[in-house]
Amino acid sequence: MILKTFQKETKELLRDGRVRISVIIVLLLLGVAVWISAKQYQNINEQYEAAKIAERAIWDNQGEKNPHSAAHYGTYAFKPKYPLSLVDQGVDKFAGTSIFLEAHKRNEAQFSAAADQTGLARFGDLTPDFILLFIIPLLIILLGYNSFTKEREMGTLTLLKSQGISNWKWLLGKWLALFFPIFCLTALLFLIAGILLGNLNDFGVFNSSSLLMMFVVYVGYYIIFINIVLLISARTKKSGISLVVSLCVWIIACLAAPKAASNIAETKHPYPTRQEFAANVLKDKKEGLDGHNPWSKEAKLLEEEVLKKYGVDSLHQLPFNFDGYRMQKGEEHEAEVYFKHYNYLKNQYTQQADVYQSLAAISPYLPTRFLSMAIAHTDYATHWDFADAAEEYRIATQKFLNDNFAENSEYGNWGYRADASFWKSLPTFDYDPPELGSILSRNTSNLGILGLWLATSFGLLLFTTKTV
């Protein structure tokens, strides 16, 4: 009975011209989206490698220079483009691609792709994640909205009941007929993505387990929609009503709920404005040591402490240049100030994410979206990790430069210049994103909510079909 129902439903789908056209359109959109994303990924990675090499060459070839001048001269930390961004671009185009690393200041990532786009960008980009999250659920509605209602409208339901059909076998046949084409379509996309990534010259941290996990997440997302669409079809009497109700569910789940969750999270845990943030940082900076001001109260206290520690009467008697030492202590104070205020931003982000997750029960879109971006390394958490790694590198670089100034010159000797070969001894900046296991461990709530959606939708569907 299951096989016969599956065959019947599949034949009806294949005979329906609207279904064939819709599937072809989705396939074409997927093909174009993957091709565009692959080209963008390859192009951005080429730019990343070129910029990284060029910036390092500029740093290495500064010539003889005072180390603190080099600290102000600065360098850049570039964010790599991760392979699975080909499937889900996440927040990459909004988050910026590089951070300028300089003395006394922590900068934010700049040069986001969104900043270079025209007003047409508000209509959205054609990307694989857009099709996966929005278009395929619409396709599920088109394929399955009349799965049960057509039996009532055509009068075949009475005939089937008279033959003593098993409800669960009938349901399973219809479910498989709807699931099979969606599964094949999704598997085809991820197979193409895997082939493209595997054949790129530089596919970074790509691994097949992450791609497979993302595939499993999306399949689970589609199963939930299949269950909901079949549930609506089983509980309504007319195909038109079933279609309208299913579309309303799609609008609420994929459009209204994410926007509402975003607004609620931002209202409950708002970020400070850029002006407020800068003012708070400046205030805390002034309350501590300024490495460039040797006459401040904090600088004099540091001077007394160091003289006492080394048992000397004059800064000239110290075995190092106190100017470089003081500037390094000033950098450490400023780094603590930035850590405090950026940690506050991270806490606000974490609390917003908690609000999102608490509202994920109203839509399967939310946990799917969070998991997809996290696995692809295109979520805000990964961006924060990159920014923190860049800041750690900036702090280490300032210490590297100030220590050289302090250890290789005498107090008051601002004319000291480091050798031209010194700059090459600074380690390069490298950032490795979290592993898949770490990503899944910090997204256990999203996995749990998605699993709850699966279990609940299956349970409601099985309960409902008993009364069909």
Short mmCIF file of C-alpha atoms in Angstrom, two decimals:
data_model
loop_
_atom_site.label_atom_id
_atom_site.label_comp_id
_atom_site.label_asym_id
_atom_site.label_seq_id
_atom_site.Cartn_x
_atom_site.Cartn_y
_atom_site.Cartn_z
CA MET A 1 0.00 0.00 0.00
CA ILE A 2 2.88 2.37 0.84
CA LEU A 3 4.60 1.74 -2.50
CA LYS A 4 1.38 2.07 -4.48
CA THR A 5 0.52 5.36 -2.81
CA PHE A 6 4.06 6.61 -3.42
CA GLN A 7 3.87 5.67 -7.10
CA LYS A 8 0.43 7.25 -7.53
CA GLU A 9 1.45 10.52 -5.88
CA THR A 10 4.69 10.68 -7.84
CA LYS A 11 2.93 10.14 -11.17
CA GLU A 12 0.43 12.89 -10.36
CA LEU A 13 3.25 15.29 -9.51
CA LEU A 14 5.07 14.45 -12.75
CA ARG A 15 1.91 14.96 -14.79
CA ASP A 16 1.25 18.38 -13.29
CA GLY A 17 2.79 20.98 -15.60
CA ARG A 18 2.93 23.61 -12.86
CA VAL A 19 5.02 21.33 -10.71
CA ARG A 20 7.44 20.54 -13.54
CA ILE A 21 7.89 24.21 -14.36
CA SER A 22 8.37 25.11 -10.69
CA VAL A 23 11.01 22.41 -10.17
CA ILE A 24 12.86 23.48 -13.32
CA ILE A 25 12.82 27.13 -12.18
CA VAL A 26 14.16 26.20 -8.74
CA LEU A 27 16.89 24.07 -10.34
CA LEU A 28 17.89 26.94 -12.63
CA LEU A 29 17.94 29.38 -9.71
CA LEU A 30 20.05 26.97 -7.68
CA GLY A 31 22.47 26.49 -10.55
CA VAL A 32 22.87 30.22 -11.13
CA ALA A 33 23.16 30.94 -7.39
CA VAL A 34 25.86 28.29 -6.86
CA TRP A 35 27.78 29.44 -9.94
CA ILE A 36 27.70 33.08 -8.82
CA SER A 37 28.69 32.17 -5.25
CA ALA A 38 31.56 29.98 -6.47
CA LYS A 39 32.91 32.80 -8.65
CA GLN A 40 32.59 35.27 -5.79
CA TYR A 41 34.30 32.90 -3.38
CA GLN A 42 37.20 32.31 -5.76
CA ASN A 43 37.54 36.02 -6.56
CA ILE A 44 37.45 37.10 -2.90
CA ASN A 45 40.00 34.45 -1.93
CA GLU A 46 42.35 35.66 -4.69
CA GLN A 47 41.95 39.22 -3.41
CA TYR A 48 42.54 38.02 0.16
CA GLU A 49 45.79 36.26 -0.75
CA ALA A 50 47.01 39.22 -2.82
CA ALA A 51 46.17 41.73 -0.06
CA LYS A 52 47.76 39.56 2.63
CA ILE A 53 51.01 39.17 0.66
CA ALA A 54 51.13 42.85 -0.33
CA GLU A 55 50.48 44.11 3.21
CA ARG A 56 53.13 41.82 4.66
CA ALA A 57 55.62 43.02 2.04
CA ILE A 58 54.89 46.63 2.99
CA TRP A 59 55.46 45.82 6.66
CA ASP A 60 58.69 43.89 6.04
CA ASN A 61 60.16 46.65 3.86
CA GLN A 62 59.73 49.66 6.14
CA GLY A 63 63.43 50.16 6.39
CA GLU A 64 65.16 51.58 9.46
CA LYS A 65 62.54 53.14 11.72
CA ASN A 66 61.69 53.76 15.34
CA PRO A 67 59.58 50.79 16.56
CA HIS A 68 56.91 53.06 18.01
CA SER A 69 56.61 54.86 14.69
CA ALA A 70 56.01 51.46 13.12
CA ALA A 71 53.33 50.82 15.75
CA HIS A 72 51.47 53.92 14.57
CA TYR A 73 52.16 52.99 10.94
CA GLY A 74 50.17 49.82 11.60
CA THR A 75 49.20 46.83 9.52
CA TYR A 76 46.05 44.91 8.55
CA ALA A 77 44.46 41.65 9.63
CA PHE A 78 42.42 40.16 6.79
CA LYS A 79 39.46 37.89 7.35
CA PRO A 80 39.54 34.81 5.09
CA LYS A 81 36.54 33.70 3.06
CA TYR A 82 35.45 30.30 4.30
CA PRO A 83 34.49 27.55 1.82
CA LEU A 84 30.95 26.87 3.06
CA SER A 85 30.12 30.53 2.58
CA LEU A 86 29.51 29.31 -0.96
CA VAL A 87 26.32 27.73 0.43
CA ASP A 88 25.46 30.22 3.19
CA GLN A 89 26.96 33.71 3.08
CA GLY A 90 25.46 34.63 6.45
CA VAL A 91 26.53 38.05 7.73
CA ASP A 92 29.77 38.15 5.76
CA LYS A 93 28.76 40.99 3.48
CA PHE A 94 27.79 43.15 6.49
CA ALA A 95 30.62 42.34 8.92
CA GLY A 96 33.67 43.72 7.13
CA THR A 97 36.74 42.00 5.73
CA SER A 98 39.79 43.61 7.37
CA ILE A 99 40.84 45.29 10.61
CA PHE A 100 43.52 47.98 10.81
CA LEU A 101 45.90 47.23 13.67
CA GLU A 102 47.59 50.28 15.19
CA ALA A 103 48.91 51.59 18.47
CA HIS A 104 46.53 52.82 21.20
CA LYS A 105 43.33 51.90 19.37
CA ARG A 106 41.18 48.89 18.62
CA ASN A 107 39.43 49.30 15.27
CA GLU A 108 36.38 47.54 13.90
CA ALA A 109 36.29 45.50 10.72
CA GLN A 110 35.92 47.66 7.62
CA PHE A 111 35.21 47.41 3.90
CA SER A 112 32.05 45.31 4.02
CA ALA A 113 30.55 44.25 0.70
CA ALA A 114 27.20 45.77 1.67
CA ALA A 115 28.77 49.22 1.89
CA ASP A 116 29.69 49.03 -1.80
CA GLN A 117 26.26 47.91 -3.00
CA THR A 118 23.60 50.11 -4.56
CA GLY A 119 20.03 50.56 -3.36
CA LEU A 120 18.99 47.53 -5.41
CA ALA A 121 20.66 45.34 -2.74
CA ARG A 122 17.63 45.87 -0.50
CA PHE A 123 15.76 43.38 -2.72
CA GLY A 124 18.18 40.65 -1.68
CA ASP A 125 20.89 38.63 -3.39
CA LEU A 126 20.42 35.41 -5.32
CA THR A 127 22.38 33.06 -3.09
CA PRO A 128 22.04 29.35 -2.32
CA ASP A 129 20.98 30.03 1.28
CA PHE A 130 18.13 32.28 0.06
CA ILE A 131 16.80 29.45 -2.10
CA LEU A 132 17.37 26.84 0.60
CA LEU A 133 15.64 28.83 3.33
CA PHE A 134 12.81 30.53 1.43
CA ILE A 135 12.19 29.07 -2.02
CA ILE A 136 12.31 25.33 -1.34
CA PRO A 137 9.73 25.60 1.51
CA LEU A 138 7.50 27.37 -1.04
CA LEU A 139 8.10 24.49 -3.44
CA ILE A 140 7.07 22.05 -0.69
CA ILE A 141 3.81 23.97 -0.29
CA LEU A 142 3.18 23.85 -4.03
CA LEU A 143 3.82 20.11 -4.17
CA GLY A 144 1.90 19.09 -1.07
CA TYR A 145 -0.88 21.55 -0.28
CA ASN A 146 -3.58 19.32 -1.89
CA SER A 147 -2.20 15.91 -0.90
CA PHE A 148 -5.30 15.08 1.19
CA THR A 149 -7.81 17.70 0.06
CA LYS A 150 -7.80 16.40 -3.51
CA GLU A 151 -8.99 13.01 -2.25
CA ARG A 152 -12.05 14.71 -0.77
CA GLU A 153 -12.68 16.92 -3.79
CA MET A 154 -12.35 14.04 -6.28
CA GLY A 155 -14.44 11.68 -4.14
CA THR A 156 -11.67 9.07 -3.85
CA LEU A 157 -11.46 9.30 -0.05
CA THR A 158 -14.73 7.36 0.41
CA LEU A 159 -13.52 4.71 -2.01
CA LEU A 160 -10.21 4.33 -0.19
CA LYS A 161 -11.92 4.03 3.20
CA SER A 162 -14.29 1.38 1.85
CA GLN A 163 -11.27 -0.74 0.95
CA GLY A 164 -10.05 -0.66 4.56
CA ILE A 165 -6.91 1.38 3.86
CA SER A 166 -4.45 1.78 6.72
CA ASN A 167 -4.15 5.43 7.58
CA TRP A 168 -0.49 5.32 8.53
CA LYS A 169 0.50 3.45 5.35
CA TRP A 170 -1.46 5.90 3.26
CA LEU A 171 0.20 8.79 5.08
CA LEU A 172 3.67 7.31 4.70
CA GLY A 173 3.20 6.84 0.95
CA LYS A 174 2.14 10.47 0.52
CA TRP A 175 4.93 11.67 2.81
CA LEU A 176 7.59 9.77 0.83
CA ALA A 177 6.22 11.08 -2.47
CA LEU A 178 6.64 14.64 -1.19
CA PHE A 179 9.95 14.04 0.57
CA PHE A 180 11.72 12.24 -2.30
CA PRO A 181 11.95 15.12 -4.84
CA ILE A 182 12.89 17.62 -2.13
CA PHE A 183 15.61 15.30 -0.85
CA CYS A 184 16.99 14.77 -4.36
CA LEU A 185 16.97 18.51 -5.07
CA THR A 186 18.80 19.31 -1.82
CA ALA A 187 21.27 16.45 -2.26
CA LEU A 188 22.03 17.67 -5.79
CA LEU A 189 22.83 21.17 -4.55
CA PHE A 190 25.15 19.96 -1.80
CA LEU A 191 26.80 17.46 -4.15
CA ILE A 192 27.54 20.25 -6.65
CA ALA A 193 28.82 22.47 -3.82
CA GLY A 194 31.10 19.68 -2.60
CA ILE A 195 32.47 19.08 -6.09
CA LEU A 196 33.10 22.80 -6.65
CA LEU A 197 34.83 23.24 -3.30
CA GLY A 198 36.88 20.10 -3.75
CA ASN A 199 38.21 21.32 -7.11
CA LEU A 200 39.12 24.86 -6.10
CA ASN A 201 42.85 25.51 -5.84
CA ASP A 202 42.54 26.79 -2.29
CA PHE A 203 39.50 25.60 -0.37
CA GLY A 204 40.79 26.58 3.04
CA VAL A 205 39.28 24.82 6.05
CA PHE A 206 36.62 22.96 4.05
CA ASN A 207 35.81 19.45 5.22
CA SER A 208 33.10 17.09 4.07
CA SER A 209 31.74 16.50 7.58
CA SER A 210 30.69 20.15 7.87
CA LEU A 211 29.01 20.03 4.47
CA LEU A 212 27.22 16.81 5.46
CA MET A 213 26.08 18.32 8.76
CA MET A 214 24.67 21.35 6.97
CA PHE A 215 22.86 19.01 4.58
CA VAL A 216 21.32 17.14 7.51
CA VAL A 217 20.15 20.42 9.07
CA TYR A 218 18.40 21.51 5.88
CA VAL A 219 16.82 18.11 5.34
CA GLY A 220 15.42 18.32 8.87
CA TYR A 221 14.10 21.83 8.09
CA TYR A 222 12.30 20.54 4.99
CA ILE A 223 10.85 17.55 6.84
CA ILE A 224 9.26 19.97 9.30
CA PHE A 225 7.65 21.91 6.43
CA ILE A 226 6.51 18.68 4.78
CA ASN A 227 4.85 17.61 8.02
CA ILE A 228 3.18 21.02 8.47
CA VAL A 229 1.90 21.16 4.87
CA LEU A 230 0.50 17.61 5.05
CA LEU A 231 -1.04 18.39 8.44
CA ILE A 232 -2.83 21.44 7.03
CA SER A 233 -3.97 19.49 3.98
CA ALA A 234 -5.36 16.74 6.22
CA ARG A 235 -7.29 19.19 8.41
CA THR A 236 -8.84 21.38 5.69
CA LYS A 237 -11.62 20.49 3.27
CA LYS A 238 -10.66 22.61 0.25
CA SER A 239 -7.36 22.80 -1.63
CA GLY A 240 -7.64 26.58 -1.89
CA ILE A 241 -7.97 26.95 1.86
CA SER A 242 -5.06 24.57 2.40
CA LEU A 243 -2.88 26.61 0.02
CA VAL A 244 -3.73 29.91 1.72
CA VAL A 245 -3.14 28.54 5.22
CA SER A 246 0.17 26.96 4.15
CA LEU A 247 1.33 30.23 2.61
CA CYS A 248 0.36 32.07 5.80
CA VAL A 249 2.47 29.63 7.81
CA TRP A 250 5.39 30.24 5.42
CA ILE A 251 5.04 34.01 5.77
CA ILE A 252 4.93 33.80 9.56
CA ALA A 253 7.75 31.27 9.87
CA CYS A 254 10.17 32.67 7.27
CA LEU A 255 9.42 36.40 7.17
CA ALA A 256 7.44 37.68 10.16
CA ALA A 257 8.97 35.59 12.98
CA PRO A 258 12.65 36.36 12.17
CA LYS A 259 11.91 40.08 11.88
CA ALA A 260 9.89 40.09 15.09
CA ALA A 261 12.63 38.17 16.92
CA SER A 262 15.22 40.66 15.67
CA ASN A 263 13.19 43.66 16.82
CA ILE A 264 12.46 42.13 20.23
CA ALA A 265 16.12 41.22 20.80
CA GLU A 266 17.36 44.69 19.81
CA THR A 267 14.75 46.36 22.02
CA LYS A 268 15.56 44.26 25.08
CA HIS A 269 19.35 44.39 24.70
CA PRO A 270 20.30 47.41 22.55
CA TYR A 271 23.83 48.23 21.47
CA PRO A 272 25.19 51.67 22.41
CA THR A 273 25.48 54.15 19.58
CA ARG A 274 28.89 54.63 17.99
CA GLN A 275 29.19 58.05 19.67
CA GLU A 276 28.28 56.65 23.11
CA PHE A 277 30.74 53.80 22.71
CA ALA A 278 33.60 56.13 21.68
CA ALA A 279 32.83 58.53 24.55
CA ASN A 280 32.83 55.71 27.14
CA VAL A 281 36.14 54.36 25.82
CA LEU A 282 37.74 57.82 25.88
CA LYS A 283 36.54 58.43 29.43
CA ASP A 284 38.10 55.19 30.72
CA LYS A 285 41.30 55.84 28.80
CA LYS A 286 41.75 59.20 30.52
CA GLU A 287 41.41 57.57 33.94
CA GLY A 288 44.53 55.48 33.40
CA LEU A 289 48.08 55.73 32.12
CA ASP A 290 48.77 57.61 28.90
CA GLY A 291 51.98 56.18 27.48
CA HIS A 292 52.73 59.40 25.59
CA ASN A 293 52.40 61.71 28.61
CA PRO A 294 55.40 61.37 30.97
CA TRP A 295 54.14 64.19 33.22
CA SER A 296 50.79 62.69 34.16
CA LYS A 297 50.06 61.49 37.69
CA GLU A 298 49.90 57.87 36.55
CA ALA A 299 53.22 58.16 34.71
CA LYS A 300 54.93 59.58 37.80
CA LEU A 301 53.54 56.80 39.97
CA LEU A 302 54.82 54.22 37.47
CA GLU A 303 58.22 55.96 37.46
CA GLU A 304 58.46 55.78 41.25
CA GLU A 305 57.44 52.14 41.26
CA VAL A 306 60.05 51.16 38.66
CA LEU A 307 62.86 53.13 40.33
CA LYS A 308 62.08 51.46 43.64
CA LYS A 309 61.89 48.02 42.04
CA TYR A 310 65.34 48.35 40.41
CA GLY A 311 66.91 50.25 43.33
CA VAL A 312 68.13 53.22 41.28
CA ASP A 313 67.75 56.99 41.61
CA SER A 314 67.46 57.98 37.97
CA LEU A 315 65.65 56.69 34.90
CA HIS A 316 68.99 56.85 33.06
CA GLN A 317 70.30 54.12 35.40
CA LEU A 318 67.63 51.62 34.37
CA PRO A 319 68.79 48.71 32.17
CA PHE A 320 66.15 49.64 29.59
CA ASN A 321 64.56 52.70 28.02
CA PHE A 322 61.80 53.79 30.37
CA ASP A 323 60.00 55.61 27.51
CA GLY A 324 59.39 52.30 25.74
CA TYR A 325 58.43 50.63 29.03
CA ARG A 326 55.94 53.41 29.84
CA MET A 327 54.38 53.24 26.37
CA GLN A 328 53.94 49.50 26.73
CA LYS A 329 52.22 49.95 30.09
CA GLY A 330 49.99 52.55 28.47
CA GLU A 331 49.13 50.06 25.72
CA GLU A 332 48.23 47.46 28.34
CA HIS A 333 45.90 49.93 30.08
CA GLU A 334 44.21 50.86 26.80
CA ALA A 335 43.89 47.20 25.84
CA GLU A 336 42.06 46.56 29.12
CA VAL A 337 39.71 49.46 28.38
CA TYR A 338 38.92 48.10 24.93
CA PHE A 339 38.49 44.61 26.34
CA LYS A 340 35.97 45.93 28.86
CA HIS A 341 33.86 47.80 26.32
CA TYR A 342 34.03 45.22 23.54
CA ASN A 343 33.21 42.55 26.07
CA TYR A 344 30.07 44.53 26.86
CA LEU A 345 29.16 44.47 23.15
CA LYS A 346 29.74 40.73 23.09
CA ASN A 347 27.52 40.28 26.12
CA GLN A 348 24.78 42.28 24.39
CA TYR A 349 25.18 40.06 21.33
CA THR A 350 25.02 36.93 23.49
CA GLN A 351 21.86 38.15 25.20
CA GLN A 352 20.31 38.99 21.84
CA ALA A 353 21.21 35.50 20.62
CA ASP A 354 19.53 34.05 23.72
CA VAL A 355 16.36 35.99 22.88
CA TYR A 356 16.50 34.66 19.33
CA GLN A 357 16.84 31.12 20.62
CA SER A 358 14.01 31.55 23.11
CA LEU A 359 11.78 32.64 20.20
CA ALA A 360 12.97 29.84 17.92
CA ALA A 361 10.04 27.76 19.14
CA ILE A 362 7.73 29.90 17.01
CA SER A 363 9.57 29.17 13.76
CA PRO A 364 11.84 26.35 12.49
CA TYR A 365 13.52 28.96 10.30
CA LEU A 366 15.41 30.50 13.24
CA PRO A 367 17.32 27.44 14.54
CA THR A 368 18.00 26.33 10.95
CA ARG A 369 19.40 29.73 10.05
CA PHE A 370 21.63 29.90 13.13
CA LEU A 371 22.98 26.38 12.60
CA SER A 372 23.60 26.94 8.89
CA MET A 373 25.58 30.15 9.46
CA ALA A 374 27.52 28.65 12.36
CA ILE A 375 28.58 25.58 10.35
CA ALA A 376 29.53 27.79 7.39
CA HIS A 377 31.61 30.09 9.68
CA THR A 378 29.57 33.07 8.48
CA ASP A 379 27.79 33.93 11.74
CA TYR A 380 28.50 36.78 14.15
CA ALA A 381 30.10 34.41 16.67
CA THR A 382 32.84 33.51 14.18
CA HIS A 383 33.27 37.17 13.28
CA TRP A 384 33.71 38.01 16.99
CA ASP A 385 36.30 35.22 17.27
CA PHE A 386 38.20 36.69 14.31
CA ALA A 387 38.03 40.23 15.78
CA ASP A 388 39.28 38.96 19.16
CA ALA A 389 42.14 37.08 17.48
CA ALA A 390 43.08 40.25 15.57
CA GLU A 391 43.04 42.24 18.82
CA GLU A 392 45.28 39.68 20.54
CA TYR A 393 47.68 39.95 17.62
CA ARG A 394 47.57 43.76 17.82
CA ILE A 395 48.43 43.68 21.54
CA ALA A 396 51.25 41.19 20.94
CA THR A 397 52.57 43.34 18.08
CA GLN A 398 52.65 46.48 20.25
CA LYS A 399 54.54 44.60 22.97
CA PHE A 400 56.95 43.24 20.36
CA LEU A 401 57.69 46.78 19.13
CA ASN A 402 57.78 48.56 22.50
CA ASP A 403 60.01 45.89 24.03
CA ASN A 404 62.49 46.33 21.19
CA PHE A 405 62.51 50.09 21.77
CA ALA A 406 62.91 49.66 25.54
CA GLU A 407 65.63 47.02 25.38
CA ASN A 408 67.78 48.49 22.62
CA SER A 409 67.90 52.21 23.42
CA GLU A 410 68.61 54.53 26.32
CA TYR A 411 66.17 56.76 28.16
CA GLY A 412 65.40 59.89 26.16
CA ASN A 413 66.81 58.47 22.94
CA TRP A 414 63.86 58.92 20.59
CA GLY A 415 66.21 58.81 17.63
CA TYR A 416 66.67 55.05 17.96
CA ARG A 417 65.91 53.11 14.79
CA ALA A 418 65.41 49.37 14.50
CA ASP A 419 67.32 47.53 11.81
CA ALA A 420 65.56 47.05 8.47
CA SER A 421 65.54 43.27 8.98
CA PHE A 422 63.80 43.52 12.36
CA TRP A 423 60.26 43.79 10.92
CA LYS A 424 60.47 40.35 9.32
CA SER A 425 60.78 38.74 12.76
CA LEU A 426 57.17 39.66 13.61
CA PRO A 427 55.03 36.50 13.26
CA THR A 428 52.30 36.65 10.62
CA PHE A 429 48.64 36.84 11.61
CA ASP A 430 46.78 33.57 11.17
CA TYR A 431 43.25 32.77 12.29
CA ASP A 432 41.69 29.32 12.46
CA PRO A 433 37.90 29.22 12.96
CA PRO A 434 36.29 26.83 15.47
CA GLU A 435 36.06 23.15 14.60
CA LEU A 436 32.71 21.50 13.82
CA GLY A 437 32.53 19.83 17.23
CA SER A 438 32.97 23.16 19.01
CA ILE A 439 30.32 24.77 16.79
CA LEU A 440 27.77 22.06 17.51
CA SER A 441 28.49 22.14 21.25
CA ARG A 442 27.69 25.85 21.47
CA ASN A 443 24.58 25.36 19.32
CA THR A 444 23.05 22.52 21.31
CA SER A 445 19.94 24.60 22.05
CA ASN A 446 19.35 25.19 18.32
CA LEU A 447 19.82 21.50 17.62
CA GLY A 448 17.42 20.67 20.44
CA ILE A 449 14.77 23.12 19.19
CA LEU A 450 15.04 21.78 15.64
CA GLY A 451 14.70 18.24 17.00
CA LEU A 452 11.66 19.32 19.03
CA TRP A 453 10.08 20.78 15.90
CA LEU A 454 10.67 17.49 14.10
CA ALA A 455 9.20 15.38 16.89
CA THR A 456 6.19 17.67 17.42
CA SER A 457 5.34 17.96 13.72
CA PHE A 458 5.58 14.19 13.24
CA GLY A 459 3.45 13.60 16.33
CA LEU A 460 0.71 16.03 15.23
CA LEU A 461 0.71 14.63 11.72
CA LEU A 462 0.30 11.03 12.92
CA PHE A 463 -2.43 12.03 15.37
CA THR A 464 -4.33 14.02 12.75
CA THR A 465 -4.31 11.35 10.06
CA LYS A 466 -6.07 8.95 12.42
CA THR A 467 -9.17 11.10 12.07
CA VAL A 468 -8.98 11.68 8.29
#
